[in-house]
Amino acid sequence: MNKSLVLLIALFFTYTNLFAQNPARVTIRGVVQDTSAMTLSGATVMLLQPKDSSLVNFARANDKGSFEFRNVKNASYLLKISYVGFLPYQQKLKEFPNDVNDLGPIKIKPIAKELLEVVVKTAKAPLSIKGDTVEYNAASFKVPPGSSVEDLLRRLPGIEVDASGNIKAQGKDVKRVLVDGKTFFGDDPKAATKNLGAETISKVQVYNGKSDQALLTGADDGKKEKTINLELKDEFKKGAFGKITAAVGTSDRGVLRGNYNRFNKKEQFSVLGYANNINETGVNWSDYGEFKGNNSFNSNDNGDFGFGNGNRFYYMEGDYLNNFDGKGFTNNFGTGVNYNYTHQKTKFSSSYFYNQTKLNLDQYQSTKTFLQNSNFTTLDTNNTVSFRNSHSVAARLEQMLDSSNTIIAKTNLRFSGSNSSVNQVQQYLNNSEDVQNRINMNNGSNLNAYNFNFTAIYRHKFKKKGRTFAASSTLSTSSTDGTDNIRSLTRFFNATNVNDQIRAISQLNQNANTTTMIKAGVNYLEPLSKKVYWESFYNFNNSGQNVGRDAFNGNLESQRYDSLSTYYQNQITYNRVGSGLRFSNDGINLSFGLAVLQYDLDGKVYPQKGKPLTANISKQYQALTPNFSANIEFKNNAYMGFNYTLNVEAPSITDLQPVVQNNNPFYITSGNQDLLPAKNHELSFDISKFDPATFASIGIWSSYRYYLSQIVYSQTVDANLVTRTRPENMSGGKNFNVGMYSSFPIIKTKWTMNISGNINTSNTPTIVNTVVNQTNNKNYTINAGFSITPSEKLIMNIEGNLGFNNISYTIENNQNQNIRTKGLSTSVKWNFAKKTFFETSFDYNSYRNDRFGFDQEIPILNCSVRRLFMKENRMEVRLAAFDIFNKRQSIVQTGYLNTVSNQQALTLARYFMLSLTYNLKGHSDKLKKNGGFF
Amino acid sequence: MKKIFLLALLYIAYFTSFGQNNEGVVYFTRTTYWTKLNSTLTYLSKQEKERMSYMFGGKDDWANYTLLYFNDNESKYVNSEEKNDQSEGYAWRKEAYSIGRNFTKNTMTDVIEMLGKTYIVEDSLKLPEWKILNDLKEVAGHICMKAQVEDPIKNQKITAWFAQDLPSQAGPERLWGLPGMILELDINDGAVTVVASKIEFKKVDKELEPPKKLKGKKITDAEYQGMIDKFIKEKIKEEINPFWVIRY
C-alpha cells in the first residue's frame, strides 16, 4: 500500500463521515430587519449557488419579516435579500449540521435616499452594488461640455464639493480619488477632479477603501477611508475602415480605386476616389453605401404627397453609381467627400462629388422603317467622342424640434458640362435595297448647365395617435447654355437635276434654356378609428421655362435662320386636391381615393428674344383621377396586391416646344403646342406565397395599361426618305405584362432552383404618312437556373434563358419580325487552397433575326485567381483574365413603333489584369453564399 | 353610521390596494435593433458588419407593442393591436403568438405561429437557470434587480430586470420564474429590448382565459426547441439570417 492510497481511503471515510453527520435536506429560516430592527415584510429572500449566483430557490418574508425555506437540499448557498430602498444583502451559508437552522435577525442597510431619488428615479441610471461599493453611470448626469470632473461630482447625490475643491461623500471626507483604480498624479484627490474632463468618465464608484497604511503594510488595520474611483470611458465608439485597389492590365488598362471612412459616435467622414479605363463610370453599390454612411437611405424625404403616402419607401439617390451601358470605351475619374453628423435630435449630412467620363464609341446600326406597303432601310455608322463632367454639392438637415415636430431641409447644387463630336455616315436604302441617299454628318455640341434645388419638409404628429400633418415646398432652378455645330453633306442618288444631287448644311445653334419651378404640398391624416384613416392632400406646382434658340449659318455667323430659331416662354401650373379612406387591420390594407387635378398651360412664342409676340397658347385641362389599392396578407404567408389608378401626365416641355431640330437632316423633329396630357388606366395585380421553413417562394404578377390618350410621334416620310416627326395625341394603345417566378430548394442548403417567365404584349398606334399603323409586339422570356453549394468551398451557378420577340405592323403585314435570343451563363467560385480562390464565369449569348439575316453568337469567358496575404488578410492579390475569347461587343435588337433595329457597338474586349487591394479591416477568407447583405 | 361608513371605506381601500398588486396588465414595447441583431450573425465578415453599422446604425429600430396579463397563478403574454409610428397606419398581419403560464399547475400553453404553421406548445414548466446580479434600476416606476440567463439555442445572453415589489413570477417573451415580475429584457446587448412602459392593475380574468378553440399542432417544449435549433443551424449554414422569419 502506498501513501496516496491511504490518503484516498482516509478522504473517503471523512467524506462519508461528513455525509452521515449532515442531514440531506434542511430547513433554513430567519427574519429580515432594517438597521433599527424594524421588520421588513415582503422582502425577497433568495438562495443562490455560491459559484455562479444561480437562483436555486426564493421566498418572501411574511408580515413579521420572517422567511423559511423548507426541505431544501443541504449545500452551501449564497443567501440574498432584496427590498425596495435597501442595499441587496448577501451572506454565505455553509452546509448545515442540523435539520432546522435559524439564521436569526438579518439586518439590511438602506440605500442613501438621494441615491435612490436622484440616481435611480431622476437620472434613470442603474445602480451597481458591489459589497459596499455603489457605482453608477456618470453619463446619465448632464453637465455642460468642457466641465471638469469636479463639476460632475457636484451634481452627484451624496457628494459635496466645497469651494476649494475638497470632496465629501456621505458626509465623510474623501481621502483618495482613483482613476481606473490607480492613483492619479500623486495623493492630492483634487489632481484628478480638477484636471480631468467630465466627458471622459463613464462611471463613478464610491466606497470605503482600506487606508493608506493598510495598503502599505498589507495588514488590514480595520480603518476604512472614503474613496472615489473614476472609471474612464472605453472612448467613444470610434474607428476607421477603408480599402485601396491598384491594378494594371494589358492594352494599357489601369484602375485606381479607394475609399476611407472615419467615424465616432456622432460623426462620419468619408473620402472616395476612382480612376479607370475599364468602363466603370462610377462606384458600386456597397462602396456608395460606405461613402454616404447613415445618409444612404432617408425616410420621410418625399415631399410629393399623394395616395398611399402611408407606405413611405426608403430610397437611395444613386448619382455616382456605375451606369455603363455596355457600349464603347470610357475613361473615368471621380472623387468626393461626405460628412455626416448625428447627435440626439439633429442629423446633418453634406457631400461634394466630382466625376467625369470620356467616351469613345463606334457603333453600327441598321434600322428598317415600315411605310404603307413599302419600307426603307437606314444603315448608320457613327463615331462619337464625348466628354462630360459634373460638380455636385449636397446638404441635408433633419432636425427634430421636439417629439412631435420635425423639419427636413435639403439642397443640391450641380454644375455640369459636356461636349461631344459625332461623325456619322448614314445610307438610306429603298424597298429594293438600292442606296438612295448618303449623308455625312459632323456634329459638335457644347453644353454647360447648372441646377439648384432646395426642399423643406415639415412633419407634425398630433397628440391623438395616428393624426399627422405634413407640408413641403421646393424651389428648383436650372439653366443650360449650349451650342450645336451642325455640318452635313448629303448626296441624293436619284436626283435628276444636278442641283438636287448634293446638299450641304452648315449651321450653328445657340441654345439657352432656363427653368424655375416652385412646388408645394400639404398632407393630413386623420384616424377615424383604430382601423380606418382618412387622408387628404394638396399639391401645387408652377414651372416656368424660357427656351431660346438662335440658328445661324455655320459659314456666315451673321446670317440667322429665322425659321429654325425661336424664343419660347412656357408656364405650367398644376393643382391637385385629393382625399381618400384607408382601412388597415391585421394584414388587410385597403385604400380608395379620388383626386381632382388641373393643368394651366400658358405658352408665348417670339421670333427672337426681345421681339414682339407671334403666338400665345393658353390651355387648361382638368381631370378626375380615382385610385384604389388593396394589399392583403393571408395566413400561410400568402400575399395579394391589387392597384388601380388613372394616370394623367402633362406633355413634356420638349414635346411642346415648337422648335425644329434638324441635327440630322433625314430625321427632323418638331414640337407640338397643341398637345394634351397623356391619360391611361393602370391596373396591377400580384399574388405570392413564401414558405419560411424552406424559403421556397412562388409568385405571379401582372400589369395592364390602357391609354385613353397617348403621345405618339407621327411620321411623314417623303420621296427622299426624309422623316419628319411630330408628337400628337392618340387614343388606344395598350400594354399587358404577366410574369411568374419561383425559387425552391431541391436539396436543402445545397441545391436551389430558380425559374421565371414573362409575357409582354403591347399595341402601339402611330401615324405614318397619315395612315394609322398598329404595331403589335409580343415578347416571351423564360429563365431557369440552379445555385449549387456542394461545400463551404465551392459555389456554382448555372442559368439559361430564352427570349422570343414577335413584332407585326398593320401597314406592312408581310414584314413580321422574329427576334430570338438565347443565353447561358455559368459561374464557379472555388476556395481550392487556404486563402486562395479561383473564380470563373462563362456567358454565352446568341442573337438572331432571320429577316435581317442576322445571327451572332457571343461567348465570354472570365477567369481569376486571388490570394489573401498579411495579418487579418488585409492584402488581396488577384490575377484576372477578362473575355478570354476576345468576343465582347454590345448587341441590341429592338422593335419600336414602325421600325425594327439592330445595333452593334464595340467595347472593351480581352485584357488581363493584376490587382492589389489593401483592406484596413481585412478580406473575408470564406466564400460568400448570398450576394445580398444579410 | 359614520364609523360603519369609514370602516367600509377602509375595507374597500384595503381590498383594492391588495387586489392592486397581483392582478393586471403590463404594457411592453419590444424594439428590434436590426444592425445589432445582424452583427451577431457569425457568417458576416468584419467589413460587412462595419458597413452595416456605418450605413444603418441609429435608424434600424423597429418597435412592436406587447401585453402581459397576470394574476397570482397565471400569466399570458400576447402581441398588442397597437400600431407603431413607423408603420404610418399600415397594418402588418399579426402572427398567432400567445404565451400562457400557469404557476400553480406548473404548466405552459403557448400558441406560436412559426415557419408557416401554428404550434401549441404544451408542457410542464422548467425553471430557466437564472443568475442573480447586484444591480438596481428603475423600470416603469419600480425598482428592479438584474438577473441573467442564457439561451444556447438562439445563442443569446438575456438580461432581465425584475421588480422587487411585484411578487409575480411572470415575464415577457417566454421567460418567467424570478422572485418578482420581469419588467425589462435586454437580449444580446440590445439587439432586442422589451421594456415595460406602464402597469395597470385591474381584473384580467377574461384576458387570461385560454383561447376556446386551439387550432394547431400540439408539441412539447423540447420538440419546439429542437425545431428552432435545427432551423437556425440550417439557415446559418446557408448564410441566411434565420431571424427574418422566427422571433429573436
Short mmCIF file of C-alpha atoms in Angstrom, two decimals, chain A residues 398-804:
data_model
loop_
_atom_site.label_atom_id
_atom_site.label_comp_id
_atom_site.label_asym_id
_atom_site.label_seq_id
_atom_site.Cartn_x
_atom_site.Cartn_y
_atom_site.Cartn_z
CA GLU A 398 -33.06 66.83 -40.27
CA GLN A 399 -33.98 68.45 -37.01
CA MET A 400 -36.44 67.08 -34.52
CA LEU A 401 -37.77 70.15 -32.78
CA ASP A 402 -39.49 68.01 -30.17
CA SER A 403 -41.16 64.64 -30.09
CA SER A 404 -43.96 65.81 -32.37
CA ASN A 405 -42.29 68.21 -34.82
CA THR A 406 -39.62 67.50 -37.39
CA ILE A 407 -38.11 69.67 -40.08
CA ILE A 408 -36.10 68.40 -43.03
CA ALA A 409 -34.22 70.75 -45.32
CA LYS A 410 -32.13 69.60 -48.21
CA THR A 411 -30.35 71.29 -51.01
CA ASN A 412 -28.34 70.34 -54.03
CA LEU A 413 -26.25 72.38 -56.39
CA ARG A 414 -24.74 70.95 -59.52
CA PHE A 415 -22.62 72.35 -62.30
CA SER A 416 -22.15 70.15 -65.29
CA GLY A 417 -20.64 70.42 -68.68
CA SER A 418 -20.33 68.29 -71.75
CA ASN A 419 -19.02 68.42 -75.23
CA SER A 420 -19.22 65.89 -77.97
CA SER A 421 -18.40 65.41 -81.58
CA VAL A 422 -20.20 62.91 -83.74
CA ASN A 423 -19.00 61.64 -87.07
CA GLN A 424 -21.78 59.81 -88.75
CA VAL A 425 -22.47 58.26 -92.12
CA GLN A 426 -25.99 57.24 -92.93
CA GLN A 427 -27.16 55.43 -96.01
CA TYR A 428 -30.80 55.19 -96.95
CA LEU A 429 -31.77 52.08 -98.89
CA ASN A 430 -35.12 51.89 -100.61
CA ASN A 431 -37.51 48.97 -100.88
CA SER A 432 -35.30 47.16 -103.36
CA GLU A 433 -32.23 47.77 -101.21
CA ASP A 434 -30.61 50.35 -103.51
CA VAL A 435 -28.76 53.20 -101.89
CA GLN A 436 -30.88 56.25 -102.46
CA ASN A 437 -29.14 58.82 -100.27
CA ARG A 438 -25.97 59.10 -98.34
CA ILE A 439 -25.27 61.67 -95.66
CA ASN A 440 -22.06 62.52 -93.93
CA MET A 441 -22.61 64.34 -90.67
CA ASN A 442 -20.14 66.05 -88.49
CA ASN A 443 -21.94 67.47 -85.49
CA GLY A 444 -20.41 69.01 -82.46
CA SER A 445 -22.06 70.24 -79.32
CA ASN A 446 -21.11 72.03 -76.19
CA LEU A 447 -23.28 72.35 -73.12
CA ASN A 448 -22.99 73.98 -69.74
CA ALA A 449 -25.68 73.55 -67.16
CA TYR A 450 -26.40 74.35 -63.59
CA ASN A 451 -29.16 73.01 -61.32
CA PHE A 452 -30.16 74.20 -57.92
CA ASN A 453 -32.69 72.54 -55.73
CA PHE A 454 -33.98 73.29 -52.25
CA THR A 455 -36.67 71.36 -50.40
CA ALA A 456 -38.09 71.86 -46.94
CA ILE A 457 -40.46 69.39 -45.31
CA TYR A 458 -42.25 69.87 -42.03
CA ARG A 459 -43.93 66.98 -40.24
CA HIS A 460 -46.14 67.19 -37.21
CA LYS A 461 -47.60 64.45 -35.07
CA PHE A 462 -50.65 65.43 -33.09
CA LYS A 463 -51.35 64.28 -29.57
CA LYS A 464 -54.01 61.96 -30.91
CA LYS A 465 -52.20 58.86 -32.04
CA GLY A 466 -52.11 58.49 -35.79
CA ARG A 467 -53.11 62.06 -36.63
CA THR A 468 -50.37 63.69 -38.68
CA PHE A 469 -49.82 66.75 -40.76
CA ALA A 470 -47.03 67.42 -43.24
CA ALA A 471 -46.13 70.30 -45.51
CA SER A 472 -43.41 70.65 -48.06
CA SER A 473 -42.07 73.14 -50.52
CA THR A 474 -39.41 73.02 -53.18
CA LEU A 475 -37.64 75.60 -55.22
CA SER A 476 -35.68 74.45 -58.18
CA THR A 477 -33.92 76.36 -60.90
CA SER A 478 -31.82 75.21 -63.75
CA SER A 479 -30.20 76.76 -66.71
CA THR A 480 -28.45 75.30 -69.72
CA ASP A 481 -26.36 77.06 -72.24
CA GLY A 482 -25.11 75.30 -75.28
CA THR A 483 -24.09 75.41 -78.89
CA ASP A 484 -24.59 72.85 -81.63
CA ASN A 485 -22.37 72.86 -84.61
CA ILE A 486 -24.06 71.01 -87.42
CA ARG A 487 -22.31 70.12 -90.63
CA SER A 488 -23.55 67.63 -93.13
CA LEU A 489 -23.20 66.71 -96.74
CA THR A 490 -25.93 64.77 -98.44
CA ARG A 491 -25.96 63.02 -101.78
CA PHE A 492 -29.24 62.15 -103.46
CA PHE A 493 -28.51 59.41 -105.94
CA ASN A 494 -31.96 59.51 -107.54
CA ALA A 495 -31.94 63.21 -108.28
CA THR A 496 -32.10 64.03 -111.95
CA ASN A 497 -31.20 67.64 -111.58
CA VAL A 498 -27.52 68.29 -110.80
CA ASN A 499 -28.51 70.98 -108.24
CA ASP A 500 -30.52 68.45 -106.33
CA GLN A 501 -27.80 65.85 -106.16
CA ILE A 502 -25.81 67.39 -103.36
CA ARG A 503 -26.91 69.37 -100.35
CA ALA A 504 -24.64 70.77 -97.69
CA ILE A 505 -25.70 72.12 -94.34
CA SER A 506 -23.57 74.19 -92.09
CA GLN A 507 -25.36 75.57 -89.11
CA LEU A 508 -24.63 76.90 -85.67
CA ASN A 509 -27.33 76.71 -83.00
CA GLN A 510 -27.12 78.63 -79.81
CA ASN A 511 -29.44 77.31 -77.16
CA ALA A 512 -30.18 78.93 -73.83
CA ASN A 513 -32.85 77.49 -71.59
CA THR A 514 -33.85 78.34 -68.06
CA THR A 515 -36.41 76.66 -65.83
CA THR A 516 -37.74 77.74 -62.47
CA MET A 517 -40.04 75.52 -60.51
CA ILE A 518 -41.90 76.09 -57.28
CA LYS A 519 -43.61 73.16 -55.68
CA ALA A 520 -45.64 72.86 -52.51
CA GLY A 521 -47.84 70.32 -50.83
CA VAL A 522 -49.70 69.51 -47.68
CA ASN A 523 -50.90 66.21 -46.34
CA TYR A 524 -53.23 65.43 -43.46
CA LEU A 525 -54.00 62.05 -41.96
CA GLU A 526 -56.86 61.60 -39.52
CA PRO A 527 -57.58 58.31 -37.78
CA LEU A 528 -61.34 57.81 -37.77
CA SER A 529 -60.93 54.67 -35.70
CA LYS A 530 -58.12 52.27 -34.93
CA LYS A 531 -58.60 50.71 -38.34
CA VAL A 532 -59.85 53.50 -40.58
CA TYR A 533 -57.87 56.55 -41.62
CA TRP A 534 -58.92 59.49 -43.68
CA GLU A 535 -56.20 61.03 -45.78
CA SER A 536 -56.20 64.32 -47.70
CA PHE A 537 -53.56 66.11 -49.68
CA TYR A 538 -53.00 69.11 -51.89
CA ASN A 539 -50.20 69.63 -54.42
CA PHE A 540 -49.17 72.75 -56.21
CA ASN A 541 -46.55 73.07 -58.87
CA ASN A 542 -45.62 76.01 -61.00
CA SER A 543 -42.88 75.77 -63.53
CA GLY A 544 -41.73 78.44 -65.90
CA GLN A 545 -39.48 77.78 -68.84
CA ASN A 546 -37.65 80.05 -71.21
CA VAL A 547 -36.34 78.36 -74.31
CA GLY A 548 -34.19 80.29 -76.67
CA ARG A 549 -32.58 79.06 -79.82
CA ASP A 550 -30.76 81.06 -82.43
CA ALA A 551 -29.72 79.19 -85.54
CA PHE A 552 -27.04 80.71 -87.74
CA ASN A 553 -25.33 79.87 -90.94
CA GLY A 554 -22.26 77.98 -89.94
CA ASN A 555 -20.11 79.66 -92.54
CA LEU A 556 -21.56 83.11 -92.10
CA GLU A 557 -22.45 83.63 -88.50
CA SER A 558 -24.24 86.92 -89.08
CA GLN A 559 -26.88 85.11 -91.10
CA ARG A 560 -29.69 83.97 -88.80
CA TYR A 561 -32.09 81.25 -89.92
CA ASP A 562 -35.35 82.62 -88.61
CA SER A 563 -37.33 79.50 -89.48
CA LEU A 564 -35.09 77.39 -87.29
CA SER A 565 -34.86 79.88 -84.44
CA THR A 566 -37.28 80.61 -81.69
CA TYR A 567 -37.82 82.12 -78.31
CA TYR A 568 -40.47 80.45 -76.23
CA GLN A 569 -41.86 81.07 -72.77
CA ASN A 570 -43.88 78.44 -71.03
CA GLN A 571 -45.73 78.44 -67.72
CA ILE A 572 -47.33 75.27 -66.39
CA THR A 573 -49.34 75.38 -63.20
CA TYR A 574 -50.53 72.19 -61.65
CA ASN A 575 -53.02 71.88 -58.82
CA ARG A 576 -54.29 68.70 -57.32
CA VAL A 577 -56.60 68.03 -54.38
CA GLY A 578 -57.27 64.52 -53.24
CA SER A 579 -58.91 62.68 -50.44
CA GLY A 580 -59.32 59.07 -49.57
CA LEU A 581 -60.07 56.46 -46.97
CA ARG A 582 -57.75 53.78 -45.74
CA PHE A 583 -58.64 50.66 -43.88
CA SER A 584 -55.87 48.76 -42.18
CA ASN A 585 -56.08 45.89 -39.78
CA ASP A 586 -54.21 42.66 -39.26
CA GLY A 587 -52.64 42.39 -42.69
CA ILE A 588 -55.56 43.84 -44.64
CA ASN A 589 -54.82 47.25 -46.07
CA LEU A 590 -57.31 48.84 -48.43
CA SER A 591 -57.47 52.35 -49.74
CA PHE A 592 -59.78 54.25 -52.01
CA GLY A 593 -59.43 57.83 -53.05
CA LEU A 594 -60.31 60.46 -55.56
CA ALA A 595 -58.35 63.46 -56.73
CA VAL A 596 -59.12 66.45 -58.93
CA LEU A 597 -56.33 67.97 -60.88
CA GLN A 598 -55.93 70.91 -63.17
CA TYR A 599 -53.18 71.95 -65.52
CA ASP A 600 -52.92 75.54 -66.69
CA LEU A 601 -50.57 75.98 -69.59
CA ASP A 602 -49.52 79.30 -70.93
CA GLY A 603 -47.09 79.48 -73.81
CA LYS A 604 -45.71 82.54 -75.58
CA VAL A 605 -43.78 82.31 -78.83
CA TYR A 606 -41.48 85.04 -80.08
CA PRO A 607 -39.42 85.00 -83.24
CA GLN A 608 -36.44 86.12 -81.19
CA LYS A 609 -35.77 87.30 -77.67
CA GLY A 610 -36.90 90.88 -77.33
CA LYS A 611 -39.09 90.79 -80.47
CA PRO A 612 -42.90 91.13 -80.36
CA LEU A 613 -45.05 88.14 -79.58
CA THR A 614 -46.07 85.98 -82.53
CA ALA A 615 -48.35 83.48 -80.83
CA ASN A 616 -49.90 82.92 -77.44
CA ILE A 617 -51.13 79.49 -76.46
CA SER A 618 -53.20 79.21 -73.34
CA LYS A 619 -54.75 75.97 -72.20
CA GLN A 620 -56.42 74.38 -69.26
CA TYR A 621 -57.16 70.73 -68.58
CA GLN A 622 -58.98 69.14 -65.70
CA ALA A 623 -59.23 65.54 -64.73
CA LEU A 624 -60.77 63.42 -62.03
CA THR A 625 -58.46 60.60 -61.03
CA PRO A 626 -59.62 57.70 -58.89
CA ASN A 627 -57.23 55.39 -57.09
CA PHE A 628 -57.81 52.04 -55.46
CA SER A 629 -55.38 49.72 -53.81
CA ALA A 630 -55.60 46.53 -51.78
CA ASN A 631 -52.80 44.69 -50.02
CA ILE A 632 -53.77 41.55 -48.21
CA GLU A 633 -51.53 39.22 -46.24
CA PHE A 634 -53.13 35.86 -45.67
CA LYS A 635 -52.27 33.22 -43.17
CA ASN A 636 -49.69 30.75 -44.54
CA ASN A 637 -47.53 33.64 -45.74
CA ALA A 638 -49.55 34.28 -48.86
CA TYR A 639 -49.91 37.80 -50.15
CA MET A 640 -52.13 39.53 -52.66
CA GLY A 641 -51.95 43.02 -54.04
CA PHE A 642 -54.19 44.95 -56.39
CA ASN A 643 -53.89 48.50 -57.63
CA TYR A 644 -55.84 50.70 -59.95
CA THR A 645 -55.09 54.24 -60.86
CA LEU A 646 -55.79 56.72 -63.60
CA ASN A 647 -52.58 58.43 -64.57
CA VAL A 648 -52.57 61.87 -66.09
CA GLU A 649 -49.28 63.20 -67.27
CA ALA A 650 -48.67 66.61 -68.78
CA PRO A 651 -46.76 66.68 -72.06
CA SER A 652 -43.05 67.18 -71.70
CA ILE A 653 -41.66 70.58 -72.43
CA THR A 654 -39.57 69.25 -75.30
CA ASP A 655 -42.68 67.89 -76.95
CA LEU A 656 -44.48 71.19 -76.54
CA GLN A 657 -41.68 73.38 -77.88
CA PRO A 658 -42.38 74.50 -81.41
CA VAL A 659 -38.70 74.17 -82.24
CA VAL A 660 -37.43 72.34 -85.29
CA GLN A 661 -34.47 70.04 -84.67
CA ASN A 662 -32.57 69.34 -87.83
CA ASN A 663 -29.35 67.94 -86.44
CA ASN A 664 -29.98 65.01 -88.72
CA PRO A 665 -31.43 66.34 -91.98
CA PHE A 666 -33.13 62.99 -92.58
CA TYR A 667 -34.83 62.93 -89.23
CA ILE A 668 -36.39 66.25 -88.42
CA THR A 669 -38.35 66.63 -85.25
CA SER A 670 -40.55 69.43 -84.07
CA GLY A 671 -42.74 70.05 -81.03
CA ASN A 672 -46.47 70.49 -80.85
CA GLN A 673 -48.05 73.26 -78.79
CA ASP A 674 -51.49 71.66 -79.00
CA LEU A 675 -50.60 68.54 -77.09
CA LEU A 676 -52.95 67.32 -74.41
CA PRO A 677 -51.86 65.34 -71.36
CA ALA A 678 -51.39 61.61 -71.68
CA LYS A 679 -54.01 59.62 -69.79
CA ASN A 680 -54.06 55.97 -69.01
CA HIS A 681 -55.77 53.40 -66.84
CA GLU A 682 -53.30 51.30 -64.95
CA LEU A 683 -54.12 48.04 -63.22
CA SER A 684 -51.77 45.74 -61.45
CA PHE A 685 -52.29 42.50 -59.62
CA ASP A 686 -49.90 40.17 -57.89
CA ILE A 687 -50.00 37.17 -55.64
CA SER A 688 -47.17 35.38 -53.93
CA LYS A 689 -46.51 32.73 -51.38
CA PHE A 690 -43.48 32.15 -49.23
CA ASP A 691 -42.61 29.17 -47.10
CA PRO A 692 -40.46 30.39 -44.20
CA ALA A 693 -39.37 26.87 -43.33
CA THR A 694 -37.66 26.23 -46.67
CA PHE A 695 -37.51 29.78 -48.06
CA ALA A 696 -39.32 28.49 -51.15
CA SER A 697 -41.32 31.17 -52.90
CA ILE A 698 -43.66 31.47 -55.82
CA GLY A 699 -45.38 34.48 -57.27
CA ILE A 700 -47.36 35.77 -60.20
CA TRP A 701 -47.54 39.40 -61.14
CA SER A 702 -49.34 41.25 -63.88
CA SER A 703 -49.99 44.74 -65.05
CA TYR A 704 -52.21 46.29 -67.66
CA ARG A 705 -52.20 49.75 -69.08
CA TYR A 706 -54.73 51.22 -71.47
CA TYR A 707 -54.19 54.64 -72.99
CA LEU A 708 -57.14 56.95 -73.25
CA SER A 709 -54.79 59.42 -74.75
CA GLN A 710 -51.20 58.80 -75.58
CA ILE A 711 -48.50 60.99 -77.05
CA VAL A 712 -47.15 59.35 -80.18
CA TYR A 713 -44.76 60.61 -82.81
CA SER A 714 -46.45 60.80 -86.17
CA GLN A 715 -44.18 60.47 -89.16
CA THR A 716 -44.17 61.76 -92.66
CA VAL A 717 -41.63 60.28 -94.94
CA ASP A 718 -41.11 61.97 -98.27
CA ALA A 719 -39.77 60.60 -101.51
CA ASN A 720 -36.23 61.40 -100.45
CA LEU A 721 -36.75 59.28 -97.33
CA VAL A 722 -36.62 62.32 -95.09
CA THR A 723 -38.66 61.64 -91.94
CA ARG A 724 -40.45 64.41 -90.15
CA THR A 725 -41.91 63.60 -86.77
CA ARG A 726 -44.24 65.50 -84.55
CA PRO A 727 -45.81 64.44 -81.24
CA GLU A 728 -49.57 64.01 -81.34
CA ASN A 729 -52.29 62.70 -79.09
CA MET A 730 -53.91 59.41 -79.99
CA SER A 731 -56.31 57.19 -78.18
CA GLY A 732 -55.83 53.44 -77.96
CA GLY A 733 -52.66 51.57 -77.28
CA LYS A 734 -52.24 49.06 -74.54
CA ASN A 735 -49.65 47.10 -72.73
CA PHE A 736 -50.10 43.87 -70.84
CA ASN A 737 -47.46 42.17 -68.79
CA VAL A 738 -47.66 38.92 -66.90
CA GLY A 739 -44.90 37.01 -65.21
CA MET A 740 -44.14 34.37 -62.67
CA TYR A 741 -41.16 33.43 -60.55
CA SER A 742 -40.33 30.65 -58.22
CA SER A 743 -37.40 29.61 -56.13
CA PHE A 744 -37.19 26.45 -54.09
CA PRO A 745 -34.59 24.12 -52.62
CA ILE A 746 -34.11 20.74 -54.28
CA ILE A 747 -31.62 19.61 -51.66
CA LYS A 748 -31.72 21.71 -48.51
CA THR A 749 -28.73 24.02 -48.07
CA LYS A 750 -27.14 22.63 -51.26
CA TRP A 751 -29.29 22.97 -54.38
CA THR A 752 -31.74 25.73 -55.15
CA MET A 753 -33.70 26.12 -58.34
CA ASN A 754 -34.94 29.42 -59.70
CA ILE A 755 -37.35 29.78 -62.57
CA SER A 756 -39.11 32.75 -64.03
CA GLY A 757 -41.06 33.64 -67.10
CA ASN A 758 -42.63 36.71 -68.54
CA ILE A 759 -45.04 37.54 -71.34
CA ASN A 760 -45.41 41.06 -72.56
CA THR A 761 -47.81 42.13 -75.28
CA SER A 762 -48.28 45.64 -76.43
CA ASN A 763 -50.12 47.52 -79.08
CA THR A 764 -48.88 50.93 -80.10
CA PRO A 765 -50.56 53.12 -82.69
CA THR A 766 -48.57 55.54 -84.85
CA ILE A 767 -49.39 57.66 -87.81
CA VAL A 768 -47.16 57.03 -90.77
CA ASN A 769 -47.83 59.22 -93.77
CA THR A 770 -51.34 59.92 -92.45
CA VAL A 771 -52.16 56.24 -92.18
CA VAL A 772 -52.58 54.69 -88.73
CA ASN A 773 -50.24 51.83 -88.11
CA GLN A 774 -50.72 49.42 -85.23
CA THR A 775 -47.54 47.79 -84.03
CA ASN A 776 -48.16 44.60 -82.11
CA ASN A 777 -45.28 43.46 -80.03
CA LYS A 778 -45.24 40.10 -78.29
CA ASN A 779 -42.33 39.28 -76.09
CA TYR A 780 -41.78 35.99 -74.27
CA THR A 781 -38.88 35.24 -71.98
CA ILE A 782 -38.13 32.24 -69.85
CA ASN A 783 -35.34 31.72 -67.34
CA ALA A 784 -34.27 28.71 -65.35
CA GLY A 785 -31.26 28.16 -63.18
CA PHE A 786 -29.67 26.39 -60.28
CA SER A 787 -27.43 27.54 -57.45
CA ILE A 788 -25.35 24.71 -56.17
CA THR A 789 -23.28 24.77 -52.99
CA PRO A 790 -21.78 21.31 -52.54
CA SER A 791 -19.50 22.53 -49.76
CA GLU A 792 -18.33 25.65 -47.99
CA LYS A 793 -15.54 25.86 -50.50
CA LEU A 794 -17.39 25.53 -53.78
CA ILE A 795 -20.26 27.57 -55.14
CA MET A 796 -21.71 27.12 -58.62
CA ASN A 797 -24.44 28.78 -60.60
CA ILE A 798 -25.94 27.87 -63.92
CA GLU A 799 -28.73 29.66 -65.67
CA GLY A 800 -30.32 29.58 -69.09
CA ASN A 801 -32.68 31.95 -70.78
CA LEU A 802 -34.71 32.11 -73.97
CA GLY A 803 -36.39 35.10 -75.50
CA PHE A 804 -38.79 35.47 -78.41
#
